[in-house]
Each structure stands twice: as structure tokens, then as C-alpha cells.
PDB file of C-alpha atoms and ligand atoms in Angstrom:
ATOM      1  CA  MET O  17       0.000   0.000   0.000  1.00  0.00           C
ATOM      2  CA  LYS O  18       1.294   3.410  -0.944  1.00  0.00           C
ATOM      3  CA  ILE O  19       0.670   6.653   0.946  1.00  0.00           C
ATOM      4  CA  SER O  20       0.929   9.846  -1.078  1.00  0.00           C
ATOM      5  CA  GLY O  21       0.421  13.446  -0.088  1.00  0.00           C
ATOM      6  CA  ASN O  22       1.055  14.680  -3.595  1.00  0.00           C
ATOM      7  CA  ILE O  23      -1.721  15.535  -6.043  1.00  0.00           C
ATOM      8  CA  ASN O  24       0.245  14.899  -9.263  1.00  0.00           C
ATOM      9  CA  GLU O  25       1.668  11.595  -8.062  1.00  0.00           C
ATOM     10  CA  THR O  26      -1.771  10.373  -6.928  1.00  0.00           C
ATOM     11  CA  ARG O  27      -3.401  11.407 -10.201  1.00  0.00           C
ATOM     12  CA  THR O  28      -0.676   9.639 -12.216  1.00  0.00           C
ATOM     13  CA  ILE O  29      -1.051   6.391 -10.241  1.00  0.00           C
ATOM     14  CA  VAL O  30      -4.844   6.357 -10.654  1.00  0.00           C
ATOM     15  CA  LYS O  31      -4.662   7.289 -14.354  1.00  0.00           C
ATOM     16  CA  GLU O  32      -2.262   4.396 -14.959  1.00  0.00           C
ATOM     17  CA  TRP O  33      -4.714   2.000 -13.319  1.00  0.00           C
ATOM     18  CA  LYS O  34      -7.500   3.389 -15.496  1.00  0.00           C
ATOM     19  CA  GLN O  35      -5.354   2.959 -18.639  1.00  0.00           C
ATOM     20  CA  GLN O  36      -4.924  -0.699 -17.687  1.00  0.00           C
ATOM     21  CA  GLY O  37      -8.727  -0.993 -17.648  1.00  0.00           C
ATOM     22  CA  LEU O  38      -8.940  -1.406 -13.862  1.00  0.00           C
ATOM     23  CA  LYS O  39     -11.999  -0.233 -11.908  1.00  0.00           C
ATOM     24  CA  VAL O  40     -11.149   2.205  -9.120  1.00  0.00           C
ATOM     25  CA  GLY O  41     -13.137   2.828  -5.931  1.00  0.00           C
ATOM     26  CA  LEU O  42     -12.635   5.935  -3.789  1.00  0.00           C
ATOM     27  CA  VAL O  43     -13.506   6.210  -0.103  1.00  0.00           C
ATOM     28  CA  PRO O  44     -13.238   9.872   0.953  1.00  0.00           C
ATOM     29  CA  THR O  45     -12.656  10.258   4.720  1.00  0.00           C
ATOM     30  CA  MET O  46     -11.300  12.667   7.297  1.00  0.00           C
ATOM     31  CA  GLY O  47      -9.433   9.793   8.965  1.00  0.00           C
ATOM     32  CA  TYR O  48      -9.639   8.404  12.483  1.00  0.00           C
ATOM     33  CA  LEU O  49     -11.238   5.422  10.801  1.00  0.00           C
ATOM     34  CA  HIS O  50     -13.871   3.289  12.484  1.00  0.00           C
ATOM     35  CA  GLU O  51     -16.039   0.313  11.476  1.00  0.00           C
ATOM     36  CA  GLY O  52     -18.288   2.661   9.475  1.00  0.00           C
ATOM     37  CA  HIS O  53     -15.356   3.641   7.242  1.00  0.00           C
ATOM     38  CA  LEU O  54     -14.149   0.036   7.078  1.00  0.00           C
ATOM     39  CA  SER O  55     -17.581  -1.041   5.795  1.00  0.00           C
ATOM     40  CA  LEU O  56     -17.182   1.497   2.948  1.00  0.00           C
ATOM     41  CA  ILE O  57     -13.683   0.214   2.202  1.00  0.00           C
ATOM     42  CA  ARG O  58     -14.915  -3.412   2.153  1.00  0.00           C
ATOM     43  CA  ARG O  59     -17.712  -2.523  -0.253  1.00  0.00           C
ATOM     44  CA  ALA O  60     -15.219  -0.632  -2.439  1.00  0.00           C
ATOM     45  CA  LYS O  61     -12.871  -3.659  -2.382  1.00  0.00           C
ATOM     46  CA  ALA O  62     -15.711  -5.965  -3.426  1.00  0.00           C
ATOM     47  CA  GLU O  63     -16.767  -3.754  -6.352  1.00  0.00           C
ATOM     48  CA  ASN O  64     -13.428  -2.492  -7.753  1.00  0.00           C
ATOM     49  CA  ASP O  65      -9.940  -3.662  -8.756  1.00  0.00           C
ATOM     50  CA  ARG O  66      -8.161  -0.873  -6.864  1.00  0.00           C
ATOM     51  CA  VAL O  67      -9.214   1.108  -3.770  1.00  0.00           C
ATOM     52  CA  VAL O  68      -8.069   4.588  -2.787  1.00  0.00           C
ATOM     53  CA  VAL O  69      -8.837   6.038   0.660  1.00  0.00           C
ATOM     54  CA  SER O  70      -8.423   9.787   1.031  1.00  0.00           C
ATOM     55  CA  ILE O  71      -7.629  11.027   4.525  1.00  0.00           C
ATOM     56  CA  PHE O  72      -7.904  14.780   4.796  1.00  0.00           C
ATOM     57  CA  VAL O  73      -9.369  16.861   7.618  1.00  0.00           C
ATOM     58  CA  ASN O  74     -10.768  19.520   5.346  1.00  0.00           C
ATOM     59  CA  PRO O  75     -10.473  22.959   6.993  1.00  0.00           C
ATOM     60  CA  MET O  76     -12.989  24.455   4.559  1.00  0.00           C
ATOM     61  CA  GLN O  77     -15.911  22.485   5.938  1.00  0.00           C
ATOM     62  CA  PHE O  78     -15.430  23.641   9.539  1.00  0.00           C
ATOM     63  CA  GLY O  79     -16.977  26.859  10.839  1.00  0.00           C
ATOM     64  CA  PRO O  80     -14.789  29.261  12.860  1.00  0.00           C
ATOM     65  CA  THR O  81     -16.092  27.968  16.222  1.00  0.00           C
ATOM     66  CA  GLU O  82     -16.085  24.291  15.246  1.00  0.00           C
ATOM     67  CA  ASP O  83     -13.704  21.449  16.123  1.00  0.00           C
ATOM     68  CA  LEU O  84     -11.081  21.647  13.331  1.00  0.00           C
ATOM     69  CA  ALA O  85      -8.154  21.823  15.786  1.00  0.00           C
ATOM     70  CA  SER O  86      -9.397  19.042  18.065  1.00  0.00           C
ATOM     71  CA  TYR O  87     -10.704  16.708  15.332  1.00  0.00           C
ATOM     72  CA  PRO O  88      -9.031  13.340  16.049  1.00  0.00           C
ATOM     73  CA  ARG O  89      -6.099  12.429  13.796  1.00  0.00           C
ATOM     74  CA  ASP O  90      -3.885   9.308  13.760  1.00  0.00           C
ATOM     75  CA  LEU O  91      -2.379   8.478  10.371  1.00  0.00           C
ATOM     76  CA  ASP O  92      -0.332   5.495  11.610  1.00  0.00           C
ATOM     77  CA  ARG O  93      -3.410   3.825  13.045  1.00  0.00           C
ATOM     78  CA  ASP O  94      -5.462   4.616   9.919  1.00  0.00           C
ATOM     79  CA  ALA O  95      -2.707   3.302   7.644  1.00  0.00           C
ATOM     80  CA  GLY O  96      -2.603   0.015   9.618  1.00  0.00           C
ATOM     81  CA  LEU O  97      -6.373  -0.396   9.265  1.00  0.00           C
ATOM     82  CA  CYS O  98      -6.256   0.381   5.526  1.00  0.00           C
ATOM     83  CA  GLU O  99      -3.377  -2.042   4.984  1.00  0.00           C
ATOM     84  CA  ASN O 100      -5.387  -4.806   6.726  1.00  0.00           C
ATOM     85  CA  GLU O 101      -8.325  -4.148   4.415  1.00  0.00           C
ATOM     86  CA  GLY O 102      -6.131  -4.367   1.299  1.00  0.00           C
ATOM     87  CA  VAL O 103      -6.349  -0.680   0.353  1.00  0.00           C
ATOM     88  CA  ASP O 104      -3.989   0.134  -2.554  1.00  0.00           C
ATOM     89  CA  LEU O 105      -3.393   3.850  -2.005  1.00  0.00           C
ATOM     90  CA  ILE O 106      -3.958   6.412   0.735  1.00  0.00           C
ATOM     91  CA  PHE O 107      -4.127  10.022  -0.434  1.00  0.00           C
ATOM     92  CA  HIS O 108      -3.162  12.164   2.564  1.00  0.00           C
ATOM     93  CA  PRO O 109      -2.405  15.727   1.456  1.00  0.00           C
ATOM     94  CA  GLU O 110      -1.423  18.678   3.638  1.00  0.00           C
ATOM     95  CA  PRO O 111      -3.947  21.554   3.603  1.00  0.00           C
ATOM     96  CA  SER O 112      -1.376  23.619   1.625  1.00  0.00           C
ATOM     97  CA  GLU O 113      -1.329  20.937  -1.113  1.00  0.00           C
ATOM     98  CA  MET O 114      -5.118  21.123  -1.454  1.00  0.00           C
ATOM     99  CA  TYR O 115      -5.535  24.887  -1.039  1.00  0.00           C
ATOM    100  CA  GLU O 116      -3.056  27.364  -2.520  1.00  0.00           C
ATOM    101  CA  SER O 117      -2.710  30.524  -0.433  1.00  0.00           C
ATOM    102  CA  ASP O 118      -4.833  32.452  -2.987  1.00  0.00           C
ATOM    103  CA  PHE O 119      -7.458  29.708  -3.433  1.00  0.00           C
ATOM    104  CA  CYS O 120     -10.808  31.284  -4.355  1.00  0.00           C
ATOM    105  CA  SER O 121     -12.940  28.753  -6.296  1.00  0.00           C
ATOM    106  CA  TYR O 122     -15.832  26.997  -4.598  1.00  0.00           C
ATOM    107  CA  VAL O 123     -18.572  24.513  -5.426  1.00  0.00           C
ATOM    108  CA  ASP O 124     -21.925  25.356  -3.873  1.00  0.00           C
ATOM    109  CA  MET O 125     -25.602  24.515  -4.213  1.00  0.00           C
ATOM    110  CA  SER O 126     -28.874  26.117  -3.240  1.00  0.00           C
ATOM    111  CA  GLY O 127     -31.803  24.341  -1.577  1.00  0.00           C
ATOM    112  CA  LEU O 128     -30.484  21.051  -0.260  1.00  0.00           C
ATOM    113  CA  THR O 129     -27.637  22.714   1.623  1.00  0.00           C
ATOM    114  CA  GLU O 130     -29.909  25.173   3.433  1.00  0.00           C
ATOM    115  CA  GLU O 131     -31.896  22.576   5.401  1.00  0.00           C
ATOM    116  CA  LEU O 132     -31.008  20.379   8.419  1.00  0.00           C
ATOM    117  CA  CYS O 133     -27.277  20.739   9.243  1.00  0.00           C
ATOM    118  CA  GLY O 134     -27.004  23.672   6.816  1.00  0.00           C
ATOM    119  CA  LYS O 135     -28.989  25.861   9.242  1.00  0.00           C
ATOM    120  CA  SER O 136     -26.470  25.608  12.073  1.00  0.00           C
ATOM    121  CA  ARG O 137     -23.399  24.942   9.857  1.00  0.00           C
ATOM    122  CA  PRO O 138     -23.732  27.559   7.080  1.00  0.00           C
ATOM    123  CA  VAL O 139     -20.307  27.016   5.461  1.00  0.00           C
ATOM    124  CA  HIS O 140     -20.131  23.263   5.947  1.00  0.00           C
ATOM    125  CA  PHE O 141     -21.605  21.929   2.716  1.00  0.00           C
ATOM    126  CA  ARG O 142     -19.805  24.401   0.491  1.00  0.00           C
ATOM    127  CA  GLY O 143     -16.572  23.078   2.013  1.00  0.00           C
ATOM    128  CA  VAL O 144     -17.671  19.467   1.526  1.00  0.00           C
ATOM    129  CA  GLN O 145     -18.697  19.989  -2.115  1.00  0.00           C
ATOM    130  CA  THR O 146     -15.512  21.863  -2.906  1.00  0.00           C
ATOM    131  CA  VAL O 147     -13.193  19.252  -1.424  1.00  0.00           C
ATOM    132  CA  VAL O 148     -15.162  16.309  -2.827  1.00  0.00           C
ATOM    133  CA  SER O 149     -15.056  17.919  -6.313  1.00  0.00           C
ATOM    134  CA  LYS O 150     -11.300  18.319  -5.961  1.00  0.00           C
ATOM    135  CA  LEU O 151     -10.948  14.687  -4.846  1.00  0.00           C
ATOM    136  CA  PHE O 152     -13.001  13.519  -7.843  1.00  0.00           C
ATOM    137  CA  HIS O 153     -10.665  15.450 -10.176  1.00  0.00           C
ATOM    138  CA  ILE O 154      -7.494  14.215  -8.478  1.00  0.00           C
ATOM    139  CA  ILE O 155      -8.707  10.608  -8.214  1.00  0.00           C
ATOM    140  CA  PRO O 156     -10.774   9.813 -11.339  1.00  0.00           C
ATOM    141  CA  ALA O 157     -12.484   6.805  -9.732  1.00  0.00           C
ATOM    142  CA  ASP O 158     -15.408   4.798 -11.107  1.00  0.00           C
ATOM    143  CA  HIS O 159     -17.237   4.641  -7.767  1.00  0.00           C
ATOM    144  CA  ALA O 160     -17.135   6.731  -4.592  1.00  0.00           C
ATOM    145  CA  TYR O 161     -18.496   5.447  -1.287  1.00  0.00           C
ATOM    146  CA  PHE O 162     -20.266   7.543   1.356  1.00  0.00           C
ATOM    147  CA  GLY O 163     -22.053   6.555   4.562  1.00  0.00           C
ATOM    148  CA  GLN O 164     -25.758   7.162   5.076  1.00  0.00           C
ATOM    149  CA  LYS O 165     -25.060   8.501   8.550  1.00  0.00           C
ATOM    150  CA  ASP O 166     -24.300  11.789   6.795  1.00  0.00           C
ATOM    151  CA  ALA O 167     -27.508  11.426   4.799  1.00  0.00           C
ATOM    152  CA  GLN O 168     -27.738  15.100   3.824  1.00  0.00           C
ATOM    153  CA  GLN O 169     -24.130  15.047   2.625  1.00  0.00           C
ATOM    154  CA  LEU O 170     -24.912  11.926   0.569  1.00  0.00           C
ATOM    155  CA  ALA O 171     -27.973  13.584  -1.029  1.00  0.00           C
ATOM    156  CA  ILE O 172     -25.937  16.742  -1.789  1.00  0.00           C
ATOM    157  CA  ILE O 173     -23.048  14.826  -3.357  1.00  0.00           C
ATOM    158  CA  LYS O 174     -25.431  12.755  -5.496  1.00  0.00           C
ATOM    159  CA  ARG O 175     -27.098  15.956  -6.697  1.00  0.00           C
ATOM    160  CA  MET O 176     -23.762  17.692  -7.345  1.00  0.00           C
ATOM    161  CA  VAL O 177     -22.563  14.718  -9.412  1.00  0.00           C
ATOM    162  CA  ARG O 178     -25.795  14.758 -11.402  1.00  0.00           C
ATOM    163  CA  ASP O 179     -25.921  18.544 -11.884  1.00  0.00           C
ATOM    164  CA  LEU O 180     -22.245  18.976 -12.770  1.00  0.00           C
ATOM    165  CA  ASN O 181     -21.890  15.736 -14.791  1.00  0.00           C
ATOM    166  CA  PHE O 182     -19.098  14.157 -12.799  1.00  0.00           C
ATOM    167  CA  ASP O 183     -18.237  10.796 -14.366  1.00  0.00           C
ATOM    168  CA  ILE O 184     -18.458   8.811 -11.135  1.00  0.00           C
ATOM    169  CA  GLU O 185     -21.085   6.654  -9.463  1.00  0.00           C
ATOM    170  CA  ILE O 186     -21.962   7.534  -5.866  1.00  0.00           C
ATOM    171  CA  VAL O 187     -22.644   4.544  -3.641  1.00  0.00           C
ATOM    172  CA  GLY O 188     -24.486   5.147  -0.349  1.00  0.00           C
ATOM    173  CA  CYS O 189     -23.787   2.576   2.383  1.00  0.00           C
ATOM    174  CA  PRO O 190     -25.826   1.763   5.525  1.00  0.00           C
ATOM    175  CA  ILE O 191     -25.062   3.248   8.953  1.00  0.00           C
ATOM    176  CA  VAL O 192     -22.841   1.064  11.125  1.00  0.00           C
ATOM    177  CA  ARG O 193     -23.774   1.073  14.821  1.00  0.00           C
ATOM    178  CA  GLU O 194     -22.158   0.050  18.087  1.00  0.00           C
ATOM    179  CA  GLU O 195     -23.791  -2.990  19.722  1.00  0.00           C
ATOM    180  CA  ASP O 196     -25.887  -0.690  21.923  1.00  0.00           C
ATOM    181  CA  GLY O 197     -27.186   1.287  18.917  1.00  0.00           C
ATOM    182  CA  LEU O 198     -24.960   4.398  18.869  1.00  0.00           C
ATOM    183  CA  ALA O 199     -24.071   5.283  15.268  1.00  0.00           C
ATOM    184  CA  LYS O 200     -20.295   5.009  14.731  1.00  0.00           C
ATOM    185  CA  SER O 201     -18.641   8.401  14.393  1.00  0.00           C
ATOM    186  CA  SER O 202     -15.133   9.788  14.844  1.00  0.00           C
ATOM    187  CA  ARG O 203     -16.736  12.434  17.089  1.00  0.00           C
ATOM    188  CA  ASN O 204     -17.892   9.749  19.575  1.00  0.00           C
ATOM    189  CA  THR O 205     -14.332   9.966  20.956  1.00  0.00           C
ATOM    190  CA  TYR O 206     -15.263  13.383  22.435  1.00  0.00           C
ATOM    191  CA  LEU O 207     -17.837  11.789  24.771  1.00  0.00           C
ATOM    192  CA  ASN O 208     -16.975  11.018  28.400  1.00  0.00           C
ATOM    193  CA  LYS O 209     -18.460   7.921  30.045  1.00  0.00           C
ATOM    194  CA  GLU O 210     -21.645   9.655  31.172  1.00  0.00           C
ATOM    195  CA  GLU O 211     -22.129  11.375  27.811  1.00  0.00           C
ATOM    196  CA  ARG O 212     -21.500   8.128  25.940  1.00  0.00           C
ATOM    197  CA  GLN O 213     -24.399   6.579  27.871  1.00  0.00           C
ATOM    198  CA  ALA O 214     -26.587   9.676  27.288  1.00  0.00           C
ATOM    199  CA  ALA O 215     -25.843   9.560  23.531  1.00  0.00           C
ATOM    200  CA  LEU O 216     -27.899   6.376  23.270  1.00  0.00           C
ATOM    201  CA  ILE O 217     -30.964   8.622  23.334  1.00  0.00           C
ATOM    202  CA  LEU O 218     -30.436   9.383  19.629  1.00  0.00           C
ATOM    203  CA  SER O 219     -30.754   5.807  18.388  1.00  0.00           C
ATOM    204  CA  LYS O 220     -33.402   5.037  21.030  1.00  0.00           C
ATOM    205  CA  SER O 221     -35.627   7.879  19.803  1.00  0.00           C
ATOM    206  CA  LEU O 222     -35.156   6.878  16.148  1.00  0.00           C
ATOM    207  CA  LYS O 223     -35.948   3.254  16.959  1.00  0.00           C
ATOM    208  CA  ALA O 224     -39.263   4.392  18.463  1.00  0.00           C
ATOM    209  CA  ALA O 225     -39.934   6.526  15.372  1.00  0.00           C
ATOM    210  CA  LYS O 226     -39.189   3.548  13.138  1.00  0.00           C
ATOM    211  CA  GLU O 227     -41.651   1.389  15.076  1.00  0.00           C
ATOM    212  CA  LEU O 228     -44.254   4.122  14.741  1.00  0.00           C
ATOM    213  CA  THR O 229     -43.817   4.291  10.951  1.00  0.00           C
ATOM    214  CA  GLU O 230     -43.815   0.507  10.694  1.00  0.00           C
ATOM    215  CA  ASN O 231     -47.168   0.528  12.503  1.00  0.00           C
ATOM    216  CA  GLY O 232     -48.509   2.818   9.791  1.00  0.00           C
ATOM    217  CA  GLU O 233     -47.975   6.345  11.201  1.00  0.00           C
ATOM    218  CA  LYS O 234     -47.425   8.764   8.304  1.00  0.00           C
ATOM    219  CA  ASP O 235     -47.867  12.133  10.025  1.00  0.00           C
ATOM    220  CA  ALA O 236     -44.448  13.858  10.245  1.00  0.00           C
ATOM    221  CA  GLU O 237     -45.520  16.012  13.238  1.00  0.00           C
ATOM    222  CA  LYS O 238     -46.462  12.922  15.268  1.00  0.00           C
ATOM    223  CA  ILE O 239     -43.142  11.273  14.464  1.00  0.00           C
ATOM    224  CA  ILE O 240     -41.240  14.433  15.402  1.00  0.00           C
ATOM    225  CA  SER O 241     -43.124  14.690  18.753  1.00  0.00           C
ATOM    226  CA  CYS O 242     -42.389  11.058  19.546  1.00  0.00           C
ATOM    227  CA  ILE O 243     -38.642  11.678  18.991  1.00  0.00           C
ATOM    228  CA  ARG O 244     -38.702  15.010  20.849  1.00  0.00           C
ATOM    229  CA  ASN O 245     -40.429  13.499  23.903  1.00  0.00           C
ATOM    230  CA  ILE O 246     -37.847  10.734  24.156  1.00  0.00           C
ATOM    231  CA  ILE O 247     -34.883  13.105  23.750  1.00  0.00           C
ATOM    232  CA  HIS O 248     -36.345  15.368  26.465  1.00  0.00           C
ATOM    233  CA  THR O 249     -36.009  12.541  28.973  1.00  0.00           C
ATOM    234  CA  GLU O 250     -32.191  12.804  28.730  1.00  0.00           C
ATOM    235  CA  PRO O 251     -30.863  15.742  30.792  1.00  0.00           C
ATOM    236  CA  LEU O 252     -27.516  15.889  28.937  1.00  0.00           C
ATOM    237  CA  ALA O 253     -29.222  16.138  25.528  1.00  0.00           C
ATOM    238  CA  ARG O 254     -30.074  19.403  23.740  1.00  0.00           C
ATOM    239  CA  THR O 255     -31.863  19.117  20.412  1.00  0.00           C
ATOM    240  CA  ASP O 256     -30.523  21.025  17.390  1.00  0.00           C
ATOM    241  CA  TYR O 257     -33.136  19.640  14.985  1.00  0.00           C
ATOM    242  CA  ILE O 258     -35.598  16.812  14.463  1.00  0.00           C
ATOM    243  CA  GLU O 259     -36.905  16.773  10.890  1.00  0.00           C
ATOM    244  CA  VAL O 260     -38.768  14.613   8.436  1.00  0.00           C
ATOM    245  CA  VAL O 261     -37.678  15.419   4.871  1.00  0.00           C
ATOM    246  CA  ASP O 262     -37.765  14.006   1.369  1.00  0.00           C
ATOM    247  CA  PHE O 263     -34.436  12.187   0.873  1.00  0.00           C
ATOM    248  CA  ASP O 264     -33.813  13.600  -2.619  1.00  0.00           C
ATOM    249  CA  THR O 265     -34.746  17.235  -2.043  1.00  0.00           C
ATOM    250  CA  ILE O 266     -34.120  17.479   1.743  1.00  0.00           C
ATOM    251  CA  LYS O 267     -37.323  19.558   1.920  1.00  0.00           C
ATOM    252  CA  PRO O 268     -39.561  18.976   4.967  1.00  0.00           C
ATOM    253  CA  VAL O 269     -42.630  16.822   4.301  1.00  0.00           C
ATOM    254  CA  LYS O 270     -45.881  16.696   6.256  1.00  0.00           C
ATOM    255  CA  THR O 271     -46.607  13.087   5.391  1.00  0.00           C
ATOM    256  CA  ILE O 272     -44.274  10.156   4.912  1.00  0.00           C
ATOM    257  CA  LYS O 273     -44.286   8.865   1.363  1.00  0.00           C
ATOM    258  CA  GLY O 274     -41.541   7.591  -0.956  1.00  0.00           C
ATOM    259  CA  THR O 275     -38.024   7.658   0.424  1.00  0.00           C
ATOM    260  CA  THR O 276     -38.224   9.821   3.529  1.00  0.00           C
ATOM    261  CA  LEU O 277     -35.363  10.811   5.802  1.00  0.00           C
ATOM    262  CA  ILE O 278     -36.016  11.180   9.525  1.00  0.00           C
ATOM    263  CA  ALA O 279     -32.949  13.086  10.703  1.00  0.00           C
ATOM    264  CA  ILE O 280     -31.852  14.410  14.070  1.00  0.00           C
ATOM    265  CA  ALA O 281     -28.948  16.462  15.410  1.00  0.00           C
ATOM    266  CA  VAL O 282     -28.501  16.514  19.171  1.00  0.00           C
ATOM    267  CA  TYR O 283     -25.860  18.033  21.424  1.00  0.00           C
ATOM    268  CA  ILE O 284     -24.683  15.699  24.155  1.00  0.00           C
ATOM    269  CA  GLY O 285     -22.759  18.083  26.366  1.00  0.00           C
ATOM    270  CA  LYS O 286     -20.647  20.026  23.863  1.00  0.00           C
ATOM    271  CA  THR O 287     -20.604  17.264  21.229  1.00  0.00           C
ATOM    272  CA  ARG O 288     -23.058  17.556  18.351  1.00  0.00           C
ATOM    273  CA  LEU O 289     -24.140  14.147  17.083  1.00  0.00           C
ATOM    274  CA  ILE O 290     -26.311  13.295  14.084  1.00  0.00           C
ATOM    275  CA  ASP O 291     -28.287  10.182  13.293  1.00  0.00           C
ATOM    276  CA  ASN O 292     -31.134   9.214  10.997  1.00  0.00           C
ATOM    277  CA  ILE O 293     -33.342   6.542   9.540  1.00  0.00           C
ATOM    278  CA  ILE O 294     -34.549   6.330   5.971  1.00  0.00           C
ATOM    279  CA  THR O 295     -37.992   4.911   5.295  1.00  0.00           C
ATOM    280  CA  ALA O 296     -38.428   3.270   1.900  1.00  0.00           C
TER     281      ALA O 296
HETATM  282  O1  LIG C   1     -17.829  12.646   5.525  1.00  0.00           O
HETATM  283  C1  LIG C   1     -16.649  13.059   5.632  1.00  0.00           C
HETATM  284  O2  LIG C   1     -15.805  12.467   6.313  1.00  0.00           O
HETATM  285  C2  LIG C   1     -16.268  14.340   4.927  1.00  0.00           C
HETATM  286  O3  LIG C   1     -17.307  15.263   4.938  1.00  0.00           O
HETATM  287  C3  LIG C   1     -15.740  14.118   3.504  1.00  0.00           C
HETATM  288  C4  LIG C   1     -16.819  13.545   2.593  1.00  0.00           C
HETATM  289  C5  LIG C   1     -14.550  13.178   3.532  1.00  0.00           C
HETATM  290  C6  LIG C   1     -15.290  15.455   2.900  1.00  0.00           C
HETATM  291  O4  LIG C   1     -14.280  16.033   3.646  1.00  0.00           O
END
């Protein structure tokens, strides 16, 4: 497995693979890999001849008061995990390699980015779209793999690829959870023991919402109240949002029909966690 921090070298390696007719899968990450990432890597391995994992904590997608400085980083550990999974190449650039000092070109979108996380993280999705576009240019893969835990990000990237005609297929992969239900996330490392226990309220509330929908409830307001009431029972939890939206447009819906996303963002102490379920 090779690790490269250089854009030209990475592009040359991937282009050579493509010239040999090999299928390439890309797993974009910010590192500190967990089972959720490994599930993306395994899917990429199963569906491609070569797999590239990008590890880059992208400064552009963090707001000024967010956790860029404290975001967990451990390249040696990540490299060991990637090697075990049979990854062929890690792309791990420095911020200066990705963003020249006079960088001023951005990829943005209206609508989908303004809902859910976009309300409290106004610069986040512009940063995500910009870096993901750059990664798609640097690593001309056939498939790119994203987790459904960041469901809004997945919907935005799918739309960006469609709107801007990127020649890549986006593959959404299911959320991976701890045994007790907590969705895997690099940010779970911020939680102390008490907060870790309190964080179970997210998956617990969504499980109740899922049962409600499975029993035929279609009214978004009733589903939202069910989730809200459960989250309120946890003193360490503070709700950012609870929303029921169409998965393609990310617009709120009053009634569940088609593919609907039930998404929540909840602060546990200072840590903001997101989770969701998608109803088919
Ligand atoms: O989901 C993430 O880890 C990041 O938002 C991504 C897609 C790697 C872009 O920095």
C-alpha cells in the first residue's frame, strides 16, 4: 500500500490504473477510521480492482467555532487499518497541497444545503462539495463510497454529481452502529463515560420513530413529537433539529411517502451528534 500526499503523483497512479482498464473505488474520509469507514472500504474492495482512501481533515468544511483543531487524527493507526483491508493507495495531502494561499474557487448549491445541518453549519456543505469535487478530479475513480449517517451530505453529493456531470457513481452505504445502537462516528471519541451513555438517546428515539412508521404512522408532526419526547427525557441532551424530509430534495414533508429521511442532530454536552433513519 502506498501513501501519497502529492496531487500529481496520486493522479498519475490512478490514471495508470484506469489505462490498464482497472476499476477504481474511492472512499473519501477525514481519517480516524472506524467500522463505518471500514464497511465502505470493504464494499469498495468488493466492487473495484483498486481502492483509494483519502484522509484529509478539510479545513474548509469547519466553521470558525467548530472542532477543526481538536478533530481526532492518527495516520499510523489509519494506515494500519487500511493495509489490513487491502487498500492500494492512501491520499493524505497537507492543507497547503489542497488549497493554494490564494485559493478562491468553490462549489456550492442552493436548496439542499440550506436545510437540516445547513442551518447551524452555514459554510459546511460548500466546504464538503468543494473538497469532494477536488478529490473527484485528483482521483478519477469509477465509484465513490459515502455513509448514510451523513444522509444530507450523501444527497448533496449525489445531486452535485448529477448537476455537474461528474463521471463517477456515488454509492451510499448503511449506517454502522455500536452494539448498543450508537451510530459510529469519529466524534464519539469526544464523549466522556456519562455522555457516551446519554448519547444512546439518539438511536433510542429513532428506533421508536421507526416502530411508529412501521405501525402505519405517516404524520411527520407525530413522528417528530415522539422523537422530541424521548430526547427530552435525557438531561444531557439538547436538540438542534428533528426533521422529516424528502431524501432527494431534503425539503420537509408533512406526510411520509416515498423515500423519507427522519434526521436528528442533538448536542450531548458540547458534542453535536447526528443520526437518521430512511424509510423506503
Ligand atoms: O464525511 C466526511 O468524512 C467528509 O465530509 C468528507 C466527505 C470526507 C469530505 O471532507
